[in-house]
Coordinates of C-alpha atoms in Angstrom, one line a residue:
Chain M
M1072 CA 72.1 31.3 50.7
P1073 CA 73.8 28.1 49.5
D1074 CA 75.6 29.9 46.7
D1075 CA 77.1 32.5 49.0
L1076 CA 80.7 32.4 50.3
I1077 CA 81.7 33.8 53.7
L1078 CA 85.3 33.9 54.7
T1079 CA 86.6 35.3 58.0
V1080 CA 90.4 35.9 58.0
P1081 CA 92.9 37.6 60.3
P1082 CA 94.1 41.0 59.1
I1083 CA 97.3 39.7 57.7
W1084 CA 98.6 40.7 54.2
E1085 CA 99.6 37.1 53.4
E1086 CA 95.9 36.0 53.8
I1087 CA 94.8 38.0 50.8
E1088 CA 96.1 35.5 48.2
G1089 CA 94.2 32.7 50.0
V1090 CA 91.0 34.8 49.8
R1091 CA 91.6 35.4 46.1
E1092 CA 92.0 31.7 45.4
A1093 CA 88.9 30.8 47.4
V1094 CA 86.8 33.4 45.6
R1095 CA 88.1 32.1 42.2
A1096 CA 87.4 28.4 43.1
H1097 CA 84.0 29.2 44.5
L1098 CA 82.9 31.2 41.3
Q1099 CA 84.3 28.5 39.0
R1100 CA 82.2 25.9 40.9
Q1101 CA 79.2 28.1 40.3
G1102 CA 79.8 28.0 36.6
I1103 CA 80.6 31.7 36.3
G1104 CA 82.5 32.7 33.1
D1105 CA 86.2 33.3 33.1
G1106 CA 86.0 37.0 32.5
S1107 CA 83.7 37.5 35.5
V1108 CA 85.8 35.2 37.7
D1109 CA 88.9 37.3 36.9
A1110 CA 87.0 40.5 37.6
L1111 CA 85.5 39.4 40.8
S1112 CA 88.7 37.9 42.2
M1113 CA 90.5 41.2 41.5
V1114 CA 87.6 43.1 43.2
A1115 CA 87.8 40.8 46.3
T1116 CA 91.6 41.3 46.4
E1117 CA 91.4 45.1 46.2
L1118 CA 88.8 45.2 48.9
M1119 CA 90.8 42.9 51.1
E1120 CA 93.9 45.1 50.6
N1121 CA 91.9 48.1 51.4
A1122 CA 90.6 46.5 54.6
N1123 CA 94.1 45.5 55.7
K1124 CA 95.5 49.0 55.0
Y1125 CA 92.7 51.1 56.6
G1126 CA 91.2 48.8 59.2
A1127 CA 92.0 49.2 62.9
F1128 CA 92.3 45.8 64.5
G1129 CA 92.4 44.7 68.1
V1130 CA 93.6 41.3 69.3
G1131 CA 91.5 38.6 67.6
D1132 CA 89.7 41.0 65.2
K1133 CA 89.1 39.6 61.8
I1134 CA 88.0 40.7 58.3
T1135 CA 84.9 39.2 56.9
M1136 CA 84.5 38.8 53.2
T1137 CA 81.2 37.8 51.7
L1138 CA 80.4 36.8 48.1
E1139 CA 76.6 37.0 47.7
Q1140 CA 75.2 35.7 44.4
G1141 CA 71.8 37.1 43.3
S1142 CA 69.9 36.6 40.1
A1143 CA 71.1 40.0 38.6
A1144 CA 74.4 40.6 40.4
I1145 CA 77.2 39.2 42.5
T1146 CA 78.1 41.3 45.5
V1147 CA 81.5 41.3 47.2
G1148 CA 81.5 42.8 50.7
V1149 CA 84.4 43.2 53.0
R1150 CA 83.6 44.2 56.6
H1151 CA 86.2 45.2 59.2
A1152 CA 86.6 47.3 62.3
I1153 CA 87.7 50.9 62.1
G1154 CA 89.5 53.1 64.7
A1155 CA 87.7 55.6 66.8
A1156 CA 89.5 58.4 65.2
D1157 CA 88.9 57.3 61.6
D1158 CA 86.7 60.3 60.6
S1159 CA 89.1 61.6 58.0
N1160 CA 89.5 58.1 56.4
L1161 CA 85.7 57.7 56.2
V1162 CA 85.2 61.2 54.8
R1163 CA 87.9 60.5 52.2
L1164 CA 86.4 57.1 51.3
D1165 CA 82.9 58.7 51.0
R1166 CA 84.3 61.4 48.7
T1167 CA 86.2 58.9 46.6
V1168 CA 83.2 56.5 46.2
Q1169 CA 80.9 59.4 45.1
W1170 CA 83.5 60.8 42.8
I1171 CA 84.1 57.4 41.0
R1172 CA 80.3 56.8 40.8
G1173 CA 79.8 60.3 39.4
F1174 CA 81.1 59.2 36.0
Q1175 CA 78.9 57.3 33.6
D1176 CA 82.1 55.8 32.3
P1177 CA 84.6 54.7 35.1
F1178 CA 87.3 55.1 32.4
E1179 CA 87.2 58.8 33.2
A1180 CA 87.9 58.2 36.8
Y1181 CA 90.7 55.8 35.8
V1182 CA 92.4 58.4 33.6
A1183 CA 92.0 61.1 36.2
R1184 CA 93.5 58.8 38.9
L1185 CA 96.4 57.8 36.6
E1186 CA 97.1 61.5 36.2
E1187 CA 97.2 61.9 39.9
V1188 CA 99.4 58.9 40.4
S1189 CA 101.9 60.4 38.0
A1190 CA 101.7 63.7 39.8
Q1191 CA 104.0 64.9 42.5
S1192 CA 102.5 64.9 46.0
L1193 CA 103.2 66.6 49.2
Y1194 CA 101.4 63.8 51.1
S1195 CA 102.8 60.3 51.6
E1196 CA 99.6 58.5 50.9
E1197 CA 98.2 55.8 48.7
S1198 CA 97.1 56.5 45.1
G1199 CA 93.5 55.4 45.5
L1200 CA 93.9 53.5 42.2
G1201 CA 92.6 50.3 43.8
L1202 CA 89.0 51.6 44.2
V1203 CA 89.1 53.0 40.7
R1204 CA 90.2 49.6 39.4
I1205 CA 87.2 48.0 41.0
A1206 CA 84.9 50.3 39.0
Y1207 CA 86.9 50.4 35.7
E1208 CA 88.6 47.0 35.4
G1209 CA 86.3 45.1 37.7
R1210 CA 83.1 46.5 36.2
A1211 CA 81.6 46.7 39.7
I1212 CA 79.6 49.4 41.4
L1213 CA 81.4 50.5 44.6
D1214 CA 79.7 51.6 47.8
F1215 CA 80.2 51.5 51.6
C1216 CA 78.4 51.9 54.8
L1217 CA 79.3 52.4 58.4
E1218 CA 77.2 49.7 60.1
A1219 CA 75.3 50.3 63.3
D1220 CA 77.9 48.2 65.3
G1221 CA 80.7 50.6 64.2
T1222 CA 82.3 48.3 61.6
V1223 CA 82.5 49.4 58.0
T1224 CA 81.5 47.4 55.0
V1225 CA 82.9 48.3 51.6
S1226 CA 81.0 46.5 48.9
A1227 CA 81.1 46.1 45.1
V1228 CA 78.1 45.0 43.1
Y1229 CA 79.0 43.2 39.9
P1230 CA 76.0 43.1 37.5
L1231 CA 75.6 39.8 35.7
Chain A
M319 CA 96.7 56.7 55.2
A320 CA 97.7 59.4 57.6
P321 CA 94.9 61.7 58.7
R322 CA 95.6 65.2 57.5
S323 CA 94.1 68.6 57.6
Q324 CA 92.8 70.4 54.5
N325 CA 94.1 73.5 56.1
S326 CA 97.7 72.4 56.3
V327 CA 100.1 75.2 55.6
V328 CA 102.2 74.9 52.4
E329 CA 105.4 76.8 52.6
G330 CA 108.1 77.4 50.1
I331 CA 111.4 79.0 49.1
L332 CA 112.0 81.1 46.1
V333 CA 115.5 81.0 44.8
E334 CA 116.4 84.1 42.8
T335 CA 118.8 84.0 39.9
S336 CA 121.3 85.7 42.2
G337 CA 121.1 82.8 44.6
I338 CA 119.1 84.8 47.2
E339 CA 116.5 82.6 48.9
R340 CA 113.1 84.1 49.9
P341 CA 110.8 82.0 52.1
F342 CA 107.1 82.3 51.6
T343 CA 103.7 80.8 52.6
V344 CA 101.1 79.7 50.0
T345 CA 98.0 81.9 50.9
K346 CA 95.7 80.7 48.1
T347 CA 96.0 78.3 45.1
M348 CA 94.8 79.4 41.7
P349 CA 94.5 76.8 38.9
H350 CA 97.9 77.7 37.4
S351 CA 99.5 80.1 39.8
L352 CA 100.2 80.4 43.6
I353 CA 99.2 83.4 45.7
V354 CA 101.9 83.8 48.3
S355 CA 102.9 85.9 51.3
F356 CA 106.5 86.8 52.2
E357 CA 108.0 87.7 55.5
Q358 CA 108.4 91.4 55.9
S359 CA 111.3 92.8 53.8
K360 CA 111.7 89.5 52.0
E361 CA 109.2 90.3 49.2
P362 CA 110.9 90.3 45.7
N363 CA 110.4 93.1 43.2
D364 CA 107.4 93.1 40.9
A365 CA 107.9 91.0 37.7
S366 CA 111.2 89.6 38.9
A367 CA 112.4 86.3 37.7
F368 CA 113.3 83.4 39.9
A369 CA 115.5 80.4 39.1
N370 CA 113.6 77.8 41.2
C371 CA 110.7 77.4 43.5
R372 CA 110.3 74.7 46.1
I373 CA 107.1 74.1 48.1
S374 CA 107.0 71.9 51.1
L375 CA 104.7 70.4 53.7
G376 CA 106.4 68.8 56.7
D377 CA 109.3 66.8 55.3
K378 CA 107.9 66.4 51.7
S379 CA 108.8 69.0 49.1
L380 CA 108.2 69.6 45.4
E381 CA 110.4 71.4 42.9
L382 CA 108.4 73.7 40.5
G383 CA 111.2 75.3 38.6
A384 CA 111.7 78.8 37.3
G385 CA 109.2 81.6 36.8
E386 CA 108.2 85.1 37.7
Y387 CA 106.8 86.9 40.7
H388 CA 103.9 89.4 40.1
K389 CA 103.1 91.7 43.0
H390 CA 99.4 92.4 43.5
P391 CA 98.4 95.8 42.1
A392 CA 97.8 98.4 44.8
L393 CA 94.2 99.3 44.2
P394 CA 92.6 101.8 46.5
R395 CA 89.3 100.4 47.9
R396 CA 87.3 103.6 48.0
R397 CA 83.8 102.3 47.5
K398 CA 82.0 99.4 49.2
D399 CA 81.5 97.7 45.8
D400 CA 85.2 97.7 44.9
P401 CA 86.6 94.2 44.9
P402 CA 88.3 93.2 48.2
P403 CA 92.1 93.0 48.1
E404 CA 93.6 89.7 47.2
P405 CA 95.1 87.7 50.0
G406 CA 98.9 87.6 50.2
H407 CA 101.4 89.8 48.5
G408 CA 101.5 88.5 44.9
R409 CA 101.5 85.5 42.5
L410 CA 104.1 83.1 41.4
V411 CA 103.7 82.0 37.8
F412 CA 105.9 79.4 36.3
S413 CA 107.8 79.3 33.0
E414 CA 109.1 75.7 32.7
N415 CA 105.9 73.8 33.0
I416 CA 102.1 74.5 33.2
W417 CA 101.3 73.3 36.8
K418 CA 97.8 72.6 37.9
F419 CA 97.4 73.5 41.6
S420 CA 93.6 72.9 41.9
S421 CA 93.9 69.9 44.2
L422 CA 97.0 71.0 46.1
R423 CA 95.2 71.8 49.3
H424 CA 92.9 68.7 49.2
T425 CA 95.2 66.0 48.0
G426 CA 98.7 67.6 48.2
R427 CA 99.1 66.8 44.5
V428 CA 100.4 69.0 41.7
T429 CA 100.0 67.8 38.2
S430 CA 101.5 69.2 35.0
L431 CA 100.3 69.7 31.5
Q432 CA 103.1 67.4 30.3
Q433 CA 101.7 64.6 32.5
R434 CA 98.2 65.1 31.2
V435 CA 99.4 65.2 27.5
Q436 CA 101.0 61.8 28.2
Q437 CA 97.5 60.4 28.8
L438 CA 96.3 61.3 25.3
P439 CA 97.1 58.0 23.5
L440 CA 94.9 56.2 26.1
L441 CA 92.1 58.7 25.5
W442 CA 92.4 58.4 21.7
K443 CA 92.3 54.6 21.9
R444 CA 88.9 54.8 23.6
K445 CA 87.1 55.9 20.4
E446 CA 88.0 52.5 18.8
L447 CA 85.2 51.0 20.9
V448 CA 82.5 53.2 19.3
C449 CA 80.4 51.6 16.7
A450 CA 79.9 53.1 13.2
P451 CA 76.1 53.9 13.5
F452 CA 76.7 55.7 16.8
R453 CA 79.6 57.7 15.3
Q454 CA 77.3 58.7 12.4
Y455 CA 74.5 59.7 14.8
T456 CA 76.8 61.8 16.9
L457 CA 78.4 63.5 13.9
E458 CA 75.0 64.4 12.4
L459 CA 73.7 65.6 15.8
L460 CA 76.7 67.8 16.3
Y461 CA 76.3 69.3 12.8
D462 CA 72.6 69.9 13.2
L463 CA 73.1 71.6 16.6
Q464 CA 75.9 73.8 15.4
V465 CA 73.8 74.9 12.4
Y466 CA 70.9 75.6 14.8
R467 CA 73.1 77.5 17.2
A468 CA 74.5 79.7 14.4
Q469 CA 71.0 81.0 13.6
F470 CA 70.4 82.1 17.1
D471 CA 73.9 83.5 17.6
S472 CA 73.5 85.7 14.6
V473 CA 70.4 87.3 16.2
D474 CA 72.2 87.6 19.5
R475 CA 75.1 89.4 17.8
G476 CA 72.7 91.8 16.1
L477 CA 71.2 92.6 19.6
A478 CA 74.6 93.4 21.1
R479 CA 74.3 97.2 20.4
E480 CA 70.6 97.4 21.3
T481 CA 69.2 98.8 24.6
E482 CA 68.5 96.3 27.4
A483 CA 64.8 96.8 26.9
V484 CA 65.0 95.8 23.2
R485 CA 67.3 92.9 24.0
E486 CA 64.8 91.6 26.6
R487 CA 61.8 91.9 24.3
V488 CA 63.6 90.2 21.4
S489 CA 64.9 87.4 23.6
Q490 CA 61.4 86.8 24.9
T491 CA 60.1 86.7 21.3
I492 CA 62.8 84.1 20.4
V493 CA 61.6 82.0 23.3
D494 CA 57.9 82.5 22.4
T495 CA 58.3 81.7 18.7
Q496 CA 61.3 79.3 18.5
Y497 CA 61.5 77.2 21.7
G498 CA 58.6 74.9 20.7
A499 CA 60.3 73.9 17.4
F500 CA 63.7 73.6 19.1
S501 CA 62.3 71.4 21.8
K502 CA 60.6 69.1 19.2
F503 CA 63.9 68.9 17.3
L504 CA 65.9 67.9 20.4
D505 CA 63.2 65.4 21.4
R506 CA 63.5 63.8 18.0
K507 CA 67.2 63.6 18.4
L508 CA 66.8 62.0 21.8
D509 CA 64.4 59.4 20.3
E510 CA 67.1 58.6 17.8
L511 CA 69.7 58.3 20.5
A512 CA 67.5 55.8 22.4
L513 CA 67.1 53.9 19.1
V514 CA 70.8 53.7 18.3
T515 CA 71.8 52.6 21.8
R516 CA 68.8 50.3 22.5
H517 CA 70.8 47.0 22.3
F518 CA 73.9 48.3 24.2
D519 CA 75.0 46.6 27.4
R520 CA 76.2 48.6 30.3
Y521 CA 79.8 48.6 29.1
E522 CA 78.8 49.8 25.6
H523 CA 76.7 52.6 27.1
E524 CA 79.7 53.8 29.2
C525 CA 82.1 53.8 26.2
H526 CA 79.6 55.5 23.9
G527 CA 78.6 58.0 26.5
F528 CA 82.2 59.0 27.0
F529 CA 82.6 59.5 23.2
F530 CA 79.3 61.4 22.9
R531 CA 80.2 63.9 25.6
K532 CA 83.7 64.5 24.2
Q533 CA 82.1 65.4 20.8
L534 CA 79.3 67.5 22.3
W535 CA 81.4 69.1 25.1
D536 CA 81.2 72.7 24.0
I537 CA 77.5 72.5 23.6
I538 CA 77.1 70.8 26.9
L539 CA 79.2 73.5 28.6
S540 CA 77.1 76.2 27.0
A541 CA 74.0 75.2 29.1
A542 CA 74.3 76.0 32.8
F543 CA 72.4 72.9 34.0
M544 CA 74.2 70.5 31.7
A545 CA 77.6 72.0 32.6
R546 CA 76.9 71.5 36.3
T547 CA 75.7 67.9 36.0
N548 CA 78.8 67.1 34.0
L549 CA 81.4 69.0 36.0
K550 CA 79.9 68.1 39.4
P551 CA 81.8 71.0 41.2
R552 CA 80.9 69.6 44.6
G553 CA 82.2 66.1 43.7
Y554 CA 78.8 64.4 43.4
A555 CA 75.8 64.4 41.1
G556 CA 72.5 65.9 42.1
D557 CA 73.7 68.7 44.3
S558 CA 71.5 71.4 45.8
T559 CA 72.3 73.9 43.1
M560 CA 71.1 71.4 40.4
M561 CA 67.9 70.9 42.4
D562 CA 67.4 74.6 42.6
M563 CA 67.9 74.9 38.8
I564 CA 65.2 72.2 38.4
Y565 CA 62.8 74.0 40.8
K566 CA 63.4 77.4 39.1
N567 CA 62.7 75.9 35.8
A568 CA 63.6 79.0 33.8
F569 CA 65.4 80.1 30.7
I570 CA 68.9 80.9 32.0
G571 CA 72.0 81.6 29.9
S572 CA 74.2 84.1 28.1
S573 CA 72.8 83.3 24.6
S574 CA 69.5 82.2 23.1
F575 CA 71.0 78.8 22.3
A576 CA 72.4 78.4 25.8
R577 CA 69.0 79.3 27.3
F578 CA 67.2 76.7 25.2
M579 CA 69.8 74.0 25.9
H580 CA 69.6 74.8 29.7
Y581 CA 65.8 74.7 29.7
H582 CA 65.2 71.6 27.6
P583 CA 66.3 69.0 30.2
L584 CA 64.4 70.9 32.9
Q585 CA 61.2 70.0 30.9
H586 CA 61.9 66.3 30.7
P587 CA 60.1 63.8 32.9
G588 CA 63.2 63.3 35.2
S589 CA 63.1 67.0 36.2
C590 CA 59.3 67.0 36.4
A591 CA 59.6 64.1 38.8
V592 CA 61.8 66.2 41.1
R593 CA 59.2 69.0 41.1
N594 CA 56.4 66.5 41.6
R595 CA 58.1 64.9 44.6
R596 CA 58.3 68.2 46.3
K597 CA 54.5 68.4 46.1
I598 CA 54.0 64.8 47.1
V599 CA 56.1 65.0 50.3
V600 CA 54.4 68.3 51.4
E601 CA 50.9 66.8 50.7
R602 CA 51.9 63.7 52.8
M603 CA 53.1 65.8 55.7
R604 CA 49.9 67.9 55.6
E605 CA 47.8 64.7 55.7
M606 CA 49.7 63.3 58.6
S607 CA 49.5 66.4 60.7
A608 CA 45.7 66.9 60.2
G609 CA 43.9 66.4 63.4
R610 CA 47.0 66.0 65.5
D611 CA 47.2 67.9 68.8
K612 CA 51.0 68.0 68.8
P613 CA 53.6 68.8 66.2
L614 CA 54.5 66.2 63.6
R615 CA 58.1 65.3 64.1
I616 CA 59.8 65.0 60.7
I617 CA 63.3 64.0 59.6
S618 CA 64.5 64.7 56.1
I619 CA 67.6 62.7 55.0
A620 CA 69.8 64.2 52.2
C621 CA 67.6 67.3 52.5
G622 CA 69.4 69.4 49.8
P623 CA 68.1 73.0 49.7
A624 CA 64.8 71.9 51.4
R625 CA 62.7 74.2 49.3
E626 CA 59.6 72.2 50.2
L627 CA 59.7 74.0 53.5
L628 CA 58.5 77.1 51.6
D629 CA 55.4 75.2 50.6
L630 CA 55.0 73.4 53.9
F631 CA 55.0 76.5 56.1
A632 CA 52.3 78.4 54.2
E633 CA 50.6 80.1 57.2
P634 CA 51.6 81.0 60.8
E635 CA 49.7 78.0 62.3
D636 CA 52.0 75.7 60.3
L637 CA 54.9 76.8 62.5
D638 CA 53.4 74.8 65.4
R639 CA 52.3 71.9 63.3
Y640 CA 55.8 70.7 62.1
H641 CA 59.1 70.2 63.8
L642 CA 61.9 69.1 61.5
V643 CA 65.4 67.7 61.5
L644 CA 67.3 68.1 58.2
L645 CA 70.4 66.1 57.4
D646 CA 72.8 66.5 54.5
Q647 CA 76.4 65.6 53.7
D648 CA 77.0 69.0 52.0
P649 CA 77.6 72.1 54.1
E650 CA 76.5 74.2 51.1
A651 CA 73.2 72.4 51.0
I652 CA 72.7 72.9 54.7
A653 CA 73.4 76.6 54.2
E654 CA 70.8 76.7 51.4
A655 CA 68.3 74.8 53.6
K656 CA 68.9 77.5 56.3
E657 CA 68.1 80.1 53.7
S658 CA 64.8 78.3 53.1
T659 CA 64.2 78.5 56.8
N660 CA 65.0 82.2 56.9
A661 CA 62.6 82.8 54.0
V662 CA 59.9 81.1 56.0
Q663 CA 60.7 83.3 59.0
E664 CA 60.6 86.4 56.8
K665 CA 57.2 85.3 55.4
L666 CA 55.5 84.2 58.7
G667 CA 57.3 86.4 61.2
R668 CA 58.6 83.6 63.3
A669 CA 61.2 80.8 62.7
P670 CA 60.1 77.2 62.2
T671 CA 61.5 74.6 64.6
I672 CA 64.3 73.1 62.6
E673 CA 67.5 71.3 63.5
F674 CA 70.3 70.9 61.0
I675 CA 72.7 68.0 61.0
H676 CA 75.8 67.8 58.8
G677 CA 76.6 64.3 58.0
S678 CA 76.7 61.6 55.3
V679 CA 74.1 58.9 55.1
R680 CA 76.9 56.3 54.5
T681 CA 78.2 57.2 58.0
L682 CA 74.8 58.0 59.5
S683 CA 75.5 56.4 62.9
Q684 CA 78.5 58.6 63.3
A685 CA 76.6 61.8 62.4
L686 CA 73.7 60.9 64.8
A687 CA 76.1 60.1 67.6
K688 CA 77.2 63.7 67.7
C689 CA 73.7 65.0 68.4
Q690 CA 70.5 64.0 70.1
V691 CA 67.7 63.4 67.6
E692 CA 64.2 62.8 68.9
K693 CA 62.4 59.9 67.2
A694 CA 60.2 61.0 64.3
D695 CA 56.6 60.4 63.2
F696 CA 57.6 60.7 59.6
L697 CA 61.0 60.4 57.7
Y698 CA 61.5 61.2 54.1
T699 CA 64.3 60.9 51.6
M700 CA 63.7 61.8 48.0
G701 CA 66.9 61.7 46.1
L702 CA 69.2 59.4 48.1
F703 CA 68.5 55.8 47.4
D704 CA 69.2 56.4 43.7
Y705 CA 72.9 56.5 44.7
L706 CA 73.0 53.5 47.1
T707 CA 73.7 49.9 46.0
P708 CA 71.5 47.2 47.5
P709 CA 73.7 46.2 50.5
V710 CA 74.2 49.8 51.5
A711 CA 70.5 50.7 50.8
R712 CA 69.4 47.9 53.1
S713 CA 71.8 48.9 55.9
V714 CA 70.8 52.6 55.6
L715 CA 67.1 51.8 55.6
G716 CA 67.6 49.6 58.7
Q717 CA 69.3 52.5 60.5
L718 CA 66.7 55.0 59.4
A719 CA 64.0 52.7 60.8
T720 CA 65.5 53.1 64.2
L721 CA 64.8 56.9 64.1
L722 CA 61.1 56.4 64.0
Q723 CA 58.5 56.4 66.7
P724 CA 56.2 53.3 66.9
N725 CA 53.7 53.7 64.0
G726 CA 56.1 56.1 62.3
S727 CA 56.3 56.2 58.5
I728 CA 59.2 56.4 56.0
L729 CA 58.7 57.8 52.5
L730 CA 61.5 57.2 50.1
G731 CA 61.9 57.9 46.4
N732 CA 64.0 56.0 43.8
F733 CA 64.0 56.5 40.0
H734 CA 62.4 53.7 38.1
P735 CA 64.3 51.8 35.4
E736 CA 61.8 53.0 32.8
N737 CA 62.6 56.6 33.6
P738 CA 61.9 58.3 30.3
S739 CA 64.9 60.6 30.9
R740 CA 67.3 57.8 31.5
T741 CA 69.2 58.0 28.2
Y742 CA 69.2 61.8 28.3
M743 CA 70.6 61.8 31.8
E744 CA 73.3 59.2 31.1
Y745 CA 74.5 60.5 27.8
W746 CA 74.0 64.2 28.0
L747 CA 74.2 64.9 31.7
D748 CA 76.6 62.2 32.8
W749 CA 74.2 61.5 35.6
V750 CA 73.9 57.8 36.4
L751 CA 71.5 56.5 39.0
F752 CA 70.9 53.2 40.7
Y753 CA 67.4 52.4 39.4
R754 CA 64.9 50.3 41.2
N755 CA 61.5 48.8 40.2
E756 CA 58.7 47.9 42.6
E757 CA 60.1 44.5 43.5
D758 CA 63.6 46.0 44.1
L759 CA 62.2 48.6 46.5
I760 CA 60.2 46.1 48.5
S761 CA 63.2 43.8 48.8
L762 CA 65.0 46.5 50.7
T763 CA 62.6 46.1 53.6
R764 CA 63.5 42.5 54.1
G765 CA 64.0 41.9 57.9
L766 CA 62.3 45.2 58.9
P767 CA 59.1 45.0 61.0
V768 CA 56.9 46.7 58.3
R769 CA 53.2 46.9 59.2
E770 CA 51.9 48.5 56.0
S771 CA 53.6 49.5 52.8
R772 CA 52.6 50.9 49.4
V773 CA 54.6 51.6 46.2
F774 CA 53.5 54.3 43.7
L775 CA 54.8 56.2 40.7
E776 CA 54.7 60.0 40.5
P777 CA 52.6 61.5 37.6
D778 CA 55.5 61.6 35.1
K779 CA 56.3 57.9 35.8
A780 CA 60.0 58.6 36.2
Q781 CA 60.3 58.2 40.0
L782 CA 58.9 55.5 42.2
F783 CA 58.0 56.0 45.9
M784 CA 57.7 53.5 48.7
E785 CA 55.9 54.5 51.9
M786 CA 56.0 52.1 54.8
K787 CA 54.7 52.2 58.3
L788 CA 56.8 50.5 61.0

């Protein structure tokens, strides 16, 4: 589609800012309102950070970010390779996505996650606040799928 | 994030006021206490105080502060119905903070009441987003419901000293004489809710829904079905126990009011649609198997308790007509589906041919890679696509299509945006779906080699179905 944006970038943390700026510039060119531009560039940034953290990349592997504009929604998708032993990460992602989506108001997920962030933890792991921000601050509906080729796509649908 | 096991052993050290250290293992977590085991001869005395407690996993540790140790009571287990002994030796209860241990085993996190209290200003501020007409509506609804409840509660209290037979008779009379009027009252209130929220956008629905449930919370919790849809004890909406409640469609609860509140949503079109689809899918499988000389191979995705098997396998000949593969993400749902299979075996004297796969549809290829699934003639999924966004729904549908024989069919259900129970589900039940109309459903098949397709609504016009032949 002419209004879609597809970016393929190496899995390097420093690339994320470039993706964010490209998303912002693309949406502004499409005449999308400032609030939506802010929300969608935050969503793209969070998904890219997620991919960088949890992806498993071989030499030359890249992350693909797509911004697909439909009549009722804009969808941000980030696709990347995962490791062969990534079962536990996928199970956790699945559980988190369903948990966030289980609330009519993502604010409830946000408050619960803030509580957990402030909690003491026996595991050295991430807060998971990024995915909740996509739902609460980004106003987007989060989902993911393990593709037939073994890559994973995490996507966020932003209703217009 | 580092992979971890949910069965990781949490260990700890109890420091007594005398300075003596007693190592222990956490055997079980309770919401606000820890059940622990001590090494032999290291167990403290019953009701003894400790100055500090530290729990650890690997090189990470948490300080939980002072408290008391309470040894398990030594109850002789003389009869088979006596409760089994608690694991471990006793419980640690804390005196400097109210710790919440519910997610310790899953997430390794321990929260405190103090931390939760700190979130209150954020929660209080949320009500500023609620408009005046909605506040008024909620206030009046709450008042009317409490007044209604008080009438039933007074009868229930009067029955407390009656015999069981009298209680049952009077309870049935309350249902027979009062439920109709109560149902109309609540229907009216739902109409008013639809009216007061009719111009809201998605964000306003979310904010107002949150406020609504906080106001009505004790009423919601009084009804078993509403409590379950709100609390989502398995971490997701629409679990197999909720489906079973819809199928049973009965007055359940500890009071007359609770029974009415439980039963009312089960009569609404959304629940009727769930019962209707059970019939639709069985009829379709019967039609497809008619005249075949070999079993119809069927795959059910997100099978839940699979109660439709009880209808499908009606007579012994049916056992040779259908071979099924059932997949679900939830081990408890799989266990319930196995119960359905056992019930069929008990009824017909022989087990149906059914294979169970535990796996999530979002990681379908991974689940299928672990087993060999023969291609199917018919694949159905009734309550799955309501939770999938378009990119995921398209990807999943493409993967499902590869599980079919040539000329195989897929039947999938998705609630329609005009679902008459939508407001009820979102505000009262905290149950949000991804709705699709006819066009949305058809758009999911883009790129698939579809030979024939049809889209139809079930009789209560809440759920839409698409059947396609590939």
